[in-house]
Amino acid sequence: MRVGESVRSGFKSLLHNKLRSFLTMLGIVIGIFSVIMLTSIGEGVKAQVTSQVESLGANLLYVLPGKVEINPHKTESRLGVRETGFGQANNTLTYEDVMALREEKQLKAVTGLYTGVDRLDKLKILVSTTGADEDLKQISNLRLRYGRFISKADREHSARVAVIGDQANKEIFGGGNSVSRTFKLNGKDYEVIGVLEYKKPENMGPRGEDINVKIYLPITEMLNRQKDKNISQILVQAKSAGQVDSTQKVIKAAMLKNHGEEEFSILKQQDMLNAINNILGILTAGLGGIAAISLLVGGIGIMNIMLVSVTERTREIGVRKAIGASRRDILIQFMIEAVFLSVVGGVLGLAAGVGGAKLLPEAVPTIQTAVSIPAIIVAIVFAILVGVFFGVYPATKAAKLNPIEALRSE
Amino acid sequence: MSIEIKNVFKTYKNGDEYTEVLTNISLTIGDGEMVAITGPSGSGKSTLMNIIGCLDRPTKGSYLLEGQDTGGLNDKKLAAIRNEHIGFVFQSFNLLPQYTALENVELPMLYANTSPGVARKKAREALITLGLEQRIKYKPNQLSGGQKQRVAIARAIVNTPSVILADEPTGSLDSKTGKEVLEVFKTLNKSGKTVIIVTHDPAIASETNRAVKIKDGVIEEV
Ligand SMILES: Nc1ncnc2c1ncn2[C@@H]1O[C@H](COP(=O)(O)OP(=O)(O)OP(=O)(O)O)[C@@H](O)[C@H]1O
Ligand SMILES: [Mg+2]
């Protein structure tokens, strides 16, 4: 019950000085609020990126030209330079690789991707065109509004056919069912065999592609027009997420038959997610850390007010000691006041932070937030620790007061 | 409870300066006595009271309470003695301003681990005994001086201590109210409690069955 009295006296004196208590709490409120807000935004970005990458399916593998080390091994020497870089290396992927991979029975689907630029005669502009195999439909989960996707026959015959996105359809044909209609690229006729369903831009692919402006052509048709037969990348779908690792080995073995050395990279989606999450995690922690500094400032505010309070209530402390309070009782009383200030401040800040994190995406639709439970726990624990840490000194000071001098004080 | 002060010295030290307040004081007060302590201002009456009340320790000499030497007791034990066996009444009342009369009186019991329900009941009874039935929910700044001192007395007696220490309890009161308060102390003494009152008022000193005087650090019976 002694603690009960300490709790009661803590409450009483805080209520006695409502405005002062509130202002003292404000430091903690703002600190916790910013920690929660910033980590929520960080987590929101992380969740958004993750879901975008995962929307392609967890069993995807990317074969890229050049050697990419996504988790570089530490080398002894700092002089070393990576031989080939991502993208800038000589493009070493060829359609031969796609054909070789197609022979592998363990792969569920394989497509090469070739990104080109062609002249769209009707609008007199250059457009980005993508060469693909028939498997892309399954790999990228493409849905057609009209017609069909590029078929095996289209690919084998390098047919001049095209599958176009919703926006492309609108701009070229003014919308509607454009199957069998033709448009000219570089002066040659291409027949539309399919129109893709409209997809909201927020469901865009991992590289920020807008599927609605796509123009897909058989990859063979595009390669026939080029001097070098190199392709941009190969997408492989494993039979299941569990087979991704073994599939990676199969791809590597098959590729090495065509290439003397490992001048290509096979990335699993997990690798990319890990890399992205690493960066975003560091960023979130950094932001949270900066916000935590304001918590520290709040803690100093609590200490300041507690010291003032101890001085003001010297006489009260003397009276309490005279009627039987021990040093410990006084210590607990002032500790409870400090912790109470920080915890109530923390809870208010938490409520404001969670509320803010929920409301922010409605006010600013481009920002997504995800309130993270660990961040909440850390914030609350931190608030309590701030109260304890900054309360100890004033409370010890109060407990150590000589009762005689305390009673003598005016 | 018997009080035995033997060859007590109290010296205050401020930097290099020493103030000798009590020099070789010995005083024995038996169980159930009512004693007045008088003496000029600054003579060390309050200092002696604080030592008797276990709020302060003598610089030299010993203080036995009910035969037990208090010199070797730690803070926690002394706090327990103040809580259970001693009731303080001050000239300036020393009520906690943020608490009501009832809450002020409950306080010693809560430090004694009494359950809140029992504490409330006993505090109410003590206030009624002192004629404050109508003022139970009042805060100190809503009470008159005499009422405040009666709340303070209720707080001092609620834990049924055997020793009541009153340091100029009537000093802030008019003579009529002072008399009333003195009557309360007399009644308490009749019920068996040891009462020690510090006072400047000869009229009060004459009402007690024993009076001692401190002057120049020395004590003498009057
Ligand atoms: N902390 C201290 N340092 C130095 N001197 C002190 C200290 N506390 C008290 N004194 C001195 O001790 C002396 C006795 O003080 P005390 O309060 O006991 O007097 P008193 O007899 O109660 O006087 P009064 O009747 O005015 O209340 C005073 O001269 C005072 O100045
Ligand atoms: Mg005095």
XYZ file of C-alpha atoms and ligand atoms in Angstrom:
664
model
C 0.000 0.000 0.000
C 2.952 2.291 0.457
C 3.347 2.263 -3.298
C -0.382 2.978 -3.532
C 0.151 6.222 -1.623
C 3.086 7.097 -3.856
C 0.936 6.554 -6.940
C -1.854 8.649 -5.482
C 0.449 11.490 -4.512
C 2.053 11.389 -7.954
C -1.338 11.761 -9.619
C -2.446 14.480 -7.236
C 0.543 16.675 -7.757
C 0.431 16.240 -11.531
C -3.253 17.166 -11.577
C -2.495 20.054 -9.235
C -0.268 21.529 -11.959
C -2.228 20.512 -15.042
C -0.763 22.975 -17.503
C 2.770 22.403 -16.342
C 2.360 18.622 -16.479
C 0.924 18.872 -19.961
C 3.717 21.072 -21.260
C 6.283 18.736 -19.757
C 4.629 15.782 -21.432
C 4.551 17.594 -24.732
C 8.240 16.920 -25.302
C 7.649 13.195 -24.997
C 4.431 13.400 -27.016
C 6.259 15.011 -29.914
C 9.174 12.601 -29.622
C 7.045 9.464 -29.695
C 4.808 10.950 -32.375
C 7.730 11.537 -34.706
C 9.259 8.118 -34.029
C 5.981 6.398 -34.870
C 5.271 8.577 -37.896
C 8.702 8.246 -39.458
C 9.003 4.513 -38.895
C 5.478 4.033 -40.223
C 6.352 5.870 -43.400
C 9.543 3.823 -43.734
C 7.675 0.589 -43.175
C 4.998 1.739 -45.600
C 7.535 2.274 -48.371
C 9.052 -1.096 -47.580
C 5.686 -2.836 -47.725
C 4.843 -1.087 -50.980
C 8.070 -2.067 -52.661
C 7.848 -5.602 -51.341
C 4.316 -6.071 -52.586
C 5.253 -4.682 -55.981
C 8.149 -7.076 -56.297
C 6.103 -9.935 -54.975
C 3.195 -9.193 -57.281
C 5.276 -10.847 -59.951
C 5.269 -14.082 -58.006
C 7.817 -15.422 -55.598
C 9.164 -18.031 -57.984
C 10.673 -15.668 -60.546
C 14.333 -15.596 -61.519
C 15.990 -12.896 -63.557
C 18.932 -13.641 -65.839
C 20.837 -10.451 -66.542
C 23.924 -9.787 -68.607
C 27.103 -9.109 -66.669
C 28.152 -10.264 -63.250
C 26.212 -8.623 -60.461
C 27.137 -9.187 -56.855
C 24.173 -8.222 -54.829
C 25.807 -9.350 -51.607
C 29.454 -8.703 -52.408
C 31.929 -10.880 -50.546
C 34.419 -8.920 -48.538
C 37.855 -9.097 -50.078
C 41.131 -8.494 -48.327
C 42.243 -5.807 -50.731
C 40.519 -2.508 -51.104
C 42.088 -2.003 -54.493
C 39.888 -4.520 -56.252
C 37.422 -3.287 -58.823
C 34.559 -5.406 -59.991
C 35.289 -6.641 -63.492
C 31.896 -6.226 -64.990
C 29.141 -4.024 -63.784
C 25.420 -4.309 -64.002
C 24.101 -2.869 -67.258
C 27.283 -1.279 -68.512
C 28.933 -4.541 -69.468
C 28.912 -5.900 -72.999
C 25.551 -7.418 -73.476
C 26.218 -11.122 -73.474
C 22.758 -12.607 -73.366
C 21.541 -14.051 -76.628
C 18.408 -15.693 -77.824
C 20.402 -18.948 -77.930
C 20.301 -18.844 -74.137
C 16.527 -18.573 -74.142
C 16.267 -21.539 -76.497
C 18.669 -23.560 -74.382
C 16.693 -22.813 -71.235
C 13.473 -23.764 -72.947
C 14.853 -27.278 -73.266
C 15.223 -27.595 -69.510
C 12.231 -29.519 -68.231
C 12.566 -28.197 -64.673
C 11.637 -24.642 -65.676
C 7.987 -23.799 -65.763
C 8.234 -20.887 -68.157
C 10.979 -18.944 -69.924
C 10.917 -15.718 -71.854
C 13.546 -13.462 -73.255
C 12.931 -9.755 -73.084
C 14.190 -7.289 -75.644
C 13.568 -3.622 -75.167
C 13.670 -1.580 -78.321
C 12.653 1.774 -79.698
C 10.504 1.942 -82.809
C 8.868 4.704 -84.805
C 5.103 4.774 -84.505
C 4.158 6.234 -87.863
C 0.619 7.224 -87.037
C 1.569 9.501 -84.133
C 4.997 10.375 -85.587
C 6.749 9.537 -82.313
C 9.267 7.038 -81.059
C 7.810 4.412 -78.769
C 9.305 1.771 -76.543
C 8.526 -1.744 -77.731
C 9.140 -4.962 -75.868
C 10.008 -8.247 -77.511
C 8.779 -11.280 -75.608
C 8.087 -14.991 -75.853
C 4.680 -16.567 -75.417
C 5.534 -17.482 -71.792
C 5.524 -13.849 -70.679
C 1.743 -13.962 -70.409
C 1.984 -16.531 -67.647
C 5.098 -15.132 -66.010
C 3.819 -11.577 -65.759
C 0.248 -12.680 -65.193
C -1.007 -10.556 -68.104
C -4.755 -10.315 -68.586
C -6.264 -9.636 -71.973
C -9.334 -7.569 -72.610
C -9.599 -8.567 -76.265
C -7.898 -11.229 -78.356
C -4.943 -13.332 -77.289
C -1.290 -13.022 -76.361
C 1.676 -13.795 -78.668
C 1.651 -17.528 -79.442
C 4.364 -20.072 -80.024
C 3.571 -19.960 -83.743
C 3.857 -16.138 -83.787
C 7.253 -16.440 -82.209
C 8.472 -19.239 -84.489
C 7.378 -17.380 -87.584
C 8.555 -13.978 -86.369
C 5.032 -12.815 -87.148
C 4.393 -9.083 -87.370
C 1.761 -9.076 -84.660
C 1.395 -6.971 -81.530
C -0.276 -7.045 -78.131
C -0.901 -3.536 -76.858
C -1.783 -1.965 -73.520
C -4.956 -0.083 -72.760
C -3.423 3.383 -73.081
C -1.612 2.439 -76.293
C -4.916 1.177 -77.691
C -6.613 4.453 -76.844
C -3.913 6.562 -78.429
C -3.499 4.528 -81.577
C -7.060 3.407 -82.256
C -9.154 5.522 -79.892
C -9.977 2.449 -77.757
C -12.420 -0.369 -78.298
C -11.806 -3.829 -79.691
C -8.859 -3.274 -81.988
C -8.090 -6.923 -82.666
C -7.247 -7.438 -86.389
C -6.639 -3.775 -86.903
C -3.167 -2.793 -88.017
C -0.747 0.020 -87.257
C 2.619 0.917 -88.776
C 5.971 0.677 -87.013
C 8.936 1.904 -89.067
C 6.722 1.802 -92.166
C 5.705 -1.840 -91.715
C 2.249 -3.145 -90.856
C 1.658 -4.894 -87.525
C -1.600 -6.623 -86.752
C -3.080 -6.282 -83.285
C -3.835 -9.726 -81.855
C -4.626 -8.673 -78.313
C -5.413 -5.708 -76.064
C -4.435 -5.862 -72.382
C -6.782 -5.124 -69.529
C -6.371 -1.752 -67.889
C -4.233 -1.990 -64.772
C -4.120 0.696 -62.112
C -0.723 2.375 -62.108
C -0.210 1.429 -58.421
C -0.096 -2.206 -59.530
C 2.787 -1.394 -61.788
C 5.681 -3.739 -62.227
C 8.798 -3.699 -60.095
C 10.708 -1.377 -62.334
C 7.980 1.172 -62.367
C 6.669 0.122 -65.754
C 3.227 1.203 -66.745
C 1.733 -1.877 -68.338
C -0.896 0.275 -70.069
C 1.545 1.879 -72.493
C 3.208 -1.397 -73.505
C 3.546 -2.639 -77.038
C 4.571 -6.307 -77.062
C 5.971 -7.913 -80.227
C 7.309 -11.439 -80.782
C 10.924 -11.273 -79.630
C 12.104 -13.094 -82.762
C 10.533 -10.458 -84.962
C 12.401 -7.715 -83.137
C 15.695 -9.585 -83.149
C 15.424 -10.225 -86.921
C 15.528 -6.490 -87.433
C 18.692 -6.014 -85.336
C 22.284 -6.562 -86.280
C 23.356 -7.880 -82.879
C 21.172 -10.612 -81.551
C 21.602 -9.753 -77.888
C 18.614 -9.539 -75.588
C 18.064 -7.453 -72.470
C 17.195 -10.122 -69.969
C 15.620 -13.507 -69.479
C 12.757 -14.150 -67.100
C 12.366 -17.665 -65.719
C 9.559 -19.012 -63.629
C 10.365 -21.921 -61.330
C 7.735 -24.575 -60.746
C 7.329 -23.468 -57.135
C 8.849 -21.055 -54.677
C 10.589 -23.997 -53.014
C 12.358 -24.895 -56.255
C 13.855 -21.471 -56.862
C 17.285 -22.457 -55.591
C 17.527 -25.682 -57.569
C 16.174 -23.874 -60.620
C 18.910 -21.308 -60.242
C 21.486 -24.118 -60.467
C 19.833 -25.594 -63.524
C 19.859 -22.209 -65.264
C 23.485 -21.659 -64.392
C 24.533 -25.064 -65.739
C 22.579 -24.573 -68.953
C 23.926 -21.057 -69.456
C 27.517 -22.098 -68.850
C 27.276 -24.466 -71.839
C 26.745 -21.435 -74.089
C 29.105 -19.110 -72.235
C 32.713 -19.886 -71.408
C 32.601 -18.001 -68.155
C 29.963 -16.635 -65.834
C 29.297 -13.411 -67.703
C 25.687 -13.296 -66.607
C 23.820 -13.025 -63.333
C 20.899 -14.971 -62.032
C 18.918 -12.990 -59.504
C 16.235 -14.435 -57.341
C 13.445 -12.204 -56.264
C 14.472 -12.823 -52.679
C 17.912 -11.352 -53.393
C 16.379 -8.201 -54.745
C 13.929 -7.962 -51.864
C 16.729 -8.455 -49.372
C 18.809 -5.727 -50.963
C 15.896 -3.291 -51.070
C 14.819 -4.128 -47.536
C 18.341 -3.667 -46.277
C 18.520 -0.162 -47.636
C 15.034 0.774 -46.506
C 15.637 -0.752 -43.085
C 18.724 1.366 -42.552
C 16.831 4.408 -43.732
C 13.914 3.757 -41.382
C 16.192 3.126 -38.430
C 18.080 6.330 -39.212
C 14.888 8.375 -39.339
C 13.643 6.767 -36.147
C 16.965 7.527 -34.494
C 16.738 11.180 -35.410
C 13.229 11.289 -34.012
C 14.467 9.603 -30.855
C 16.690 12.593 -30.205
C 13.581 14.659 -29.611
C 12.601 12.075 -27.000
C 15.859 12.806 -25.256
C 15.019 16.498 -25.263
C 11.626 15.602 -23.793
C 13.393 13.633 -21.084
C 15.545 16.601 -20.175
C 12.341 18.647 -19.889
C 10.966 16.108 -17.429
C 14.141 16.218 -15.370
C 14.035 19.992 -15.310
C 10.463 20.122 -14.082
C 11.053 17.369 -11.550
C 13.975 19.311 -10.100
C 11.800 22.406 -9.831
C 9.098 20.321 -8.233
C 11.474 18.848 -5.650
C 12.634 22.321 -4.689
C 9.091 23.636 -4.479
C 7.928 20.728 -2.396
C 10.836 20.546 0.006
C 8.510 21.241 2.877
C 6.070 18.574 1.754
C 8.928 16.085 1.692
C 9.849 17.081 5.250
C 6.256 16.643 6.403
C 5.996 13.240 4.768
C 9.177 12.152 6.446
C 7.965 13.438 9.805
C 4.832 11.309 9.605
C 6.709 8.188 8.627
C 7.821 8.192 4.994
C 11.194 6.544 4.476
C 13.703 7.652 1.844
C 12.477 4.845 -0.327
C 8.874 6.086 -0.133
C 9.925 9.552 -1.273
C 12.114 8.113 -4.016
C 9.255 5.995 -5.352
C 6.840 8.928 -5.182
C 8.994 11.150 -7.367
C 9.995 8.315 -9.682
C 6.350 7.555 -10.272
C 5.691 11.186 -11.126
C 8.504 11.237 -13.669
C 7.570 7.900 -15.205
C 3.921 8.883 -15.224
C 4.757 12.074 -17.145
C 6.753 10.144 -19.702
C 4.312 7.238 -20.038
C 1.209 9.404 -20.404
C 3.186 11.558 -22.839
C 4.240 8.376 -24.613
C 0.689 7.056 -24.875
C -0.589 10.403 -26.175
C 2.273 10.518 -28.672
C 1.535 6.950 -29.666
C -2.129 7.718 -30.260
C -1.208 10.803 -32.269
C 1.446 8.898 -34.207
C -0.780 5.944 -35.074
C -3.617 8.316 -35.946
C -1.292 10.429 -38.061
C 0.094 7.361 -39.807
C -3.446 6.264 -40.655
C -4.565 9.678 -41.858
C -1.455 10.649 -43.805
C -2.113 8.390 -46.824
C -5.598 9.895 -47.112
C -4.210 13.412 -47.178
C -1.221 12.535 -49.374
C -2.193 9.490 -51.461
C 1.313 8.861 -52.797
C 2.616 8.119 -49.295
C 1.831 4.733 -47.837
C 2.310 4.017 -44.142
C 2.456 0.821 -42.141
C 2.416 1.095 -38.347
C 4.975 -1.365 -37.111
C 4.314 -3.132 -33.828
C 8.008 -3.409 -32.898
C 8.356 0.347 -33.358
C 5.416 0.902 -30.999
C 6.916 -1.393 -28.389
C 10.329 0.207 -28.699
C 8.786 3.684 -28.447
C 6.833 2.860 -25.299
C 9.764 1.110 -23.651
C 11.916 4.079 -24.583
C 9.386 6.482 -23.046
C 9.418 4.529 -19.788
C 13.207 4.430 -19.805
C 13.361 8.173 -20.423
C 11.089 8.715 -17.410
C 13.174 6.410 -15.231
C 16.495 7.768 -16.425
C 15.626 11.431 -16.091
C 13.544 10.857 -12.953
C 16.225 9.098 -10.936
C 18.317 12.148 -10.207
C 15.518 14.457 -8.993
C 13.917 11.623 -7.026
C 17.195 10.710 -5.328
C 17.660 14.352 -4.518
C 14.222 14.432 -2.908
C 14.806 11.217 -0.976
C 18.128 12.419 0.398
C 16.722 15.684 1.738
C 17.352 16.114 5.407
C 13.863 16.208 6.988
C 14.855 18.969 9.397
C 16.069 21.259 6.686
C 13.072 20.330 4.593
C 10.727 21.299 7.410
C 12.626 24.506 8.091
C 12.384 25.609 4.459
C 9.956 28.406 3.764
C 6.914 5.246 25.933
C 9.752 6.393 28.106
C 12.176 8.928 26.722
C 15.753 9.058 27.982
C 18.164 11.681 26.699
C 21.701 11.279 28.024
C 24.465 13.863 27.642
C 23.289 14.985 24.243
C 25.192 17.557 22.195
C 23.985 19.104 18.952
C 26.400 21.121 16.904
C 25.671 22.618 13.512
C 28.541 23.069 11.188
C 28.510 25.701 8.452
C 31.805 25.648 6.660
C 34.392 26.402 9.340
C 31.840 27.766 11.749
C 30.353 25.592 14.477
C 27.105 26.464 16.223
C 26.675 24.625 19.499
C 22.950 24.467 20.121
C 22.651 21.780 22.772
C 25.473 21.150 25.203
C 25.349 18.123 27.439
C 21.603 17.892 27.815
C 20.042 15.090 29.805
C 16.298 14.690 30.166
C 14.083 11.783 31.114
C 10.372 11.813 30.427
C 8.275 8.959 31.742
C 5.424 7.203 30.002
C 2.205 9.209 30.142
C 3.782 12.496 31.256
C 2.752 15.879 29.932
C 5.767 18.191 29.687
C 6.138 21.789 28.536
C 9.472 22.915 27.125
C 10.093 26.640 27.281
C 13.019 28.890 26.577
C 14.009 31.915 24.550
C 13.915 31.921 20.808
C 16.885 30.179 19.253
C 17.662 28.252 22.406
C 17.285 24.887 20.728
C 13.763 23.783 21.663
C 12.879 22.693 18.154
C 16.250 21.032 17.823
C 15.568 18.964 20.930
C 12.064 18.101 19.729
C 13.426 16.886 16.401
C 15.874 14.622 18.192
C 13.109 13.231 20.404
C 10.993 12.709 17.292
C 13.768 10.724 15.543
C 13.875 13.306 12.743
C 17.393 14.299 13.708
C 20.315 12.642 15.449
C 22.416 14.064 18.267
C 25.999 14.976 17.405
C 27.070 13.274 20.619
C 25.293 11.458 23.429
C 22.535 8.898 23.344
C 18.795 8.836 23.073
C 16.876 5.835 24.353
C 13.265 5.379 23.360
C 11.512 2.802 25.523
C 14.979 1.616 26.533
C 16.143 1.156 22.949
C 19.127 3.160 21.740
C 18.092 4.935 18.551
C 21.679 5.757 17.587
C 22.185 2.574 15.623
C 18.895 2.561 13.726
C 18.804 3.099 9.971
C 16.543 5.464 8.022
C 13.892 2.839 7.444
C 13.663 1.896 11.155
C 13.549 5.558 12.219
C 10.822 6.246 9.654
C 8.848 3.335 11.094
C 9.283 4.687 14.654
C 8.077 8.156 13.573
C 5.166 6.548 11.825
C 4.012 4.209 14.582
C 5.043 5.777 17.869
C 5.318 9.516 17.359
C 2.806 12.140 16.347
C 4.081 15.555 15.259
C 2.124 18.789 15.509
C 3.755 21.937 14.124
C 3.215 25.630 14.676
C 2.591 26.123 10.949
C 0.302 23.060 10.660
C 2.212 21.576 7.709
C -0.796 20.097 5.999
C -0.337 19.084 2.350
C -2.182 21.741 0.321
C -3.249 19.462 -2.534
C -4.930 16.999 -0.148
C -8.276 17.325 1.623
C -8.493 17.182 5.420
C -9.438 13.506 5.151
C -6.557 12.667 2.826
C -4.099 14.491 5.057
C -5.217 12.436 8.022
C -5.069 9.180 6.042
C -1.455 9.750 5.131
C 0.332 8.268 8.184
C -1.800 5.133 7.943
C -0.987 4.648 4.267
C 2.711 4.798 5.135
C 1.924 2.167 7.768
C 0.501 -0.211 5.141
C -3.048 0.151 6.440
C -5.556 -0.784 3.758
C -7.097 2.300 2.082
C -10.616 1.415 3.245
C -9.602 1.102 6.887
C -7.469 4.239 6.629
C -10.407 6.211 5.293
C -12.674 5.012 8.068
C -10.181 5.753 10.827
C -9.296 9.157 9.393
C -12.964 10.083 9.339
C -13.367 8.961 12.951
C -10.346 10.973 14.056
C -11.693 14.099 12.340
C -15.101 13.581 13.963
C -13.450 13.219 17.368
C -11.849 16.610 16.826
C -15.164 18.160 15.845
C -14.429 18.502 12.136
C -17.279 16.413 10.795
C -18.383 19.255 8.523
C -14.898 19.899 7.121
C -13.806 16.432 6.040
C -13.656 17.227 2.327
C -12.132 20.690 2.740
C -8.674 21.544 1.537
C -6.316 23.321 3.985
C -6.779 26.704 2.298
C -10.517 26.447 3.036
C -9.964 25.977 6.770
C -9.348 28.395 9.646
C -6.131 28.230 11.666
C -7.774 26.385 14.555
C -9.397 23.931 12.173
C -6.088 23.337 10.407
C -4.395 22.631 13.706
C -7.126 20.198 14.651
C -6.676 18.409 11.319
C -2.948 18.291 12.076
C -3.679 16.818 15.511
C -6.004 14.257 13.953
C -3.169 13.323 11.619
C -0.777 13.076 14.559
C -2.995 10.740 16.594
C -4.604 8.611 13.918
C -1.892 5.942 14.049
C -2.358 5.805 17.851
C 1.213 6.832 18.709
C 2.307 6.838 22.353
C 4.193 10.141 22.095
C 2.769 13.436 20.820
C 5.316 16.150 20.017
C 3.857 19.609 19.538
C 6.191 22.439 18.565
C 4.400 25.673 19.474
C 1.024 24.255 18.449
C -0.811 27.371 19.574
C 1.709 29.869 18.249
C -0.398 30.749 15.202
C -3.727 30.732 17.013
C -5.618 33.318 19.055
C -5.773 32.667 22.780
C -9.286 31.215 22.752
C -8.518 28.739 19.984
C -5.178 28.065 21.626
C -6.983 27.051 24.819
C -9.253 24.711 22.887
C -6.274 23.072 21.257
C -4.556 22.740 24.615
C -7.661 20.988 25.938
C -7.297 18.469 23.144
C -3.746 17.746 24.243
C -4.837 17.392 27.842
C -7.485 14.892 26.848
C -4.925 12.943 24.856
C -2.610 12.918 27.852
C -5.434 11.667 30.060
C -5.949 8.797 27.639
C -2.364 7.737 28.428
C -0.245 9.402 25.773
C 3.032 11.132 26.499
C 2.632 14.764 25.399
C 5.530 17.171 24.959
C 4.679 20.755 24.075
C 7.140 23.463 23.149
C 5.650 26.818 24.037
C 6.427 30.460 24.711
C 3.166 30.882 26.528
C 3.575 30.733 30.346
C -0.156 30.120 30.697
C 0.189 26.897 28.755
C 3.334 25.908 30.600
C 1.477 26.306 33.876
C -1.265 23.920 32.760
C 1.101 20.980 32.315
C 2.242 18.970 35.286
C 5.903 19.463 34.400
C 7.850 22.221 32.661
C 11.509 22.396 31.651
C 13.449 25.369 30.337
C 16.311 25.452 27.888
C 18.707 28.346 28.026
C 22.177 28.661 26.574
C 22.194 25.023 25.623
C 21.458 23.803 29.123
C 18.213 22.419 30.491
C 16.650 23.059 33.865
C 13.436 22.028 35.568
C 11.061 24.869 36.353
N 21.273 24.064 9.954
C 21.676 24.917 10.899
N 22.900 25.461 10.833
C 23.331 26.308 11.798
N 22.601 26.675 12.826
C 21.370 26.166 12.941
C 20.835 25.265 11.974
N 19.606 24.916 12.356
C 19.358 25.597 13.517
N 20.405 26.334 13.860
C 20.527 27.181 15.030
O 20.170 26.429 16.177
C 19.597 27.268 17.113
C 18.372 26.614 17.701
O 17.355 26.550 16.754
P 15.926 26.019 17.128
O 15.081 26.055 15.922
O 16.051 24.743 17.833
O 15.470 27.147 18.125
P 14.097 27.254 18.920
O 14.435 27.190 20.336
O 13.130 26.300 18.399
O 13.662 28.748 18.566
P 12.190 29.303 18.295
O 11.571 29.460 19.625
O 12.433 30.608 17.650
O 11.474 28.335 17.428
C 19.330 28.585 16.441
O 20.215 29.549 16.921
C 19.588 28.334 14.992
O 20.204 29.432 14.379
Mg 11.367 26.367 17.310
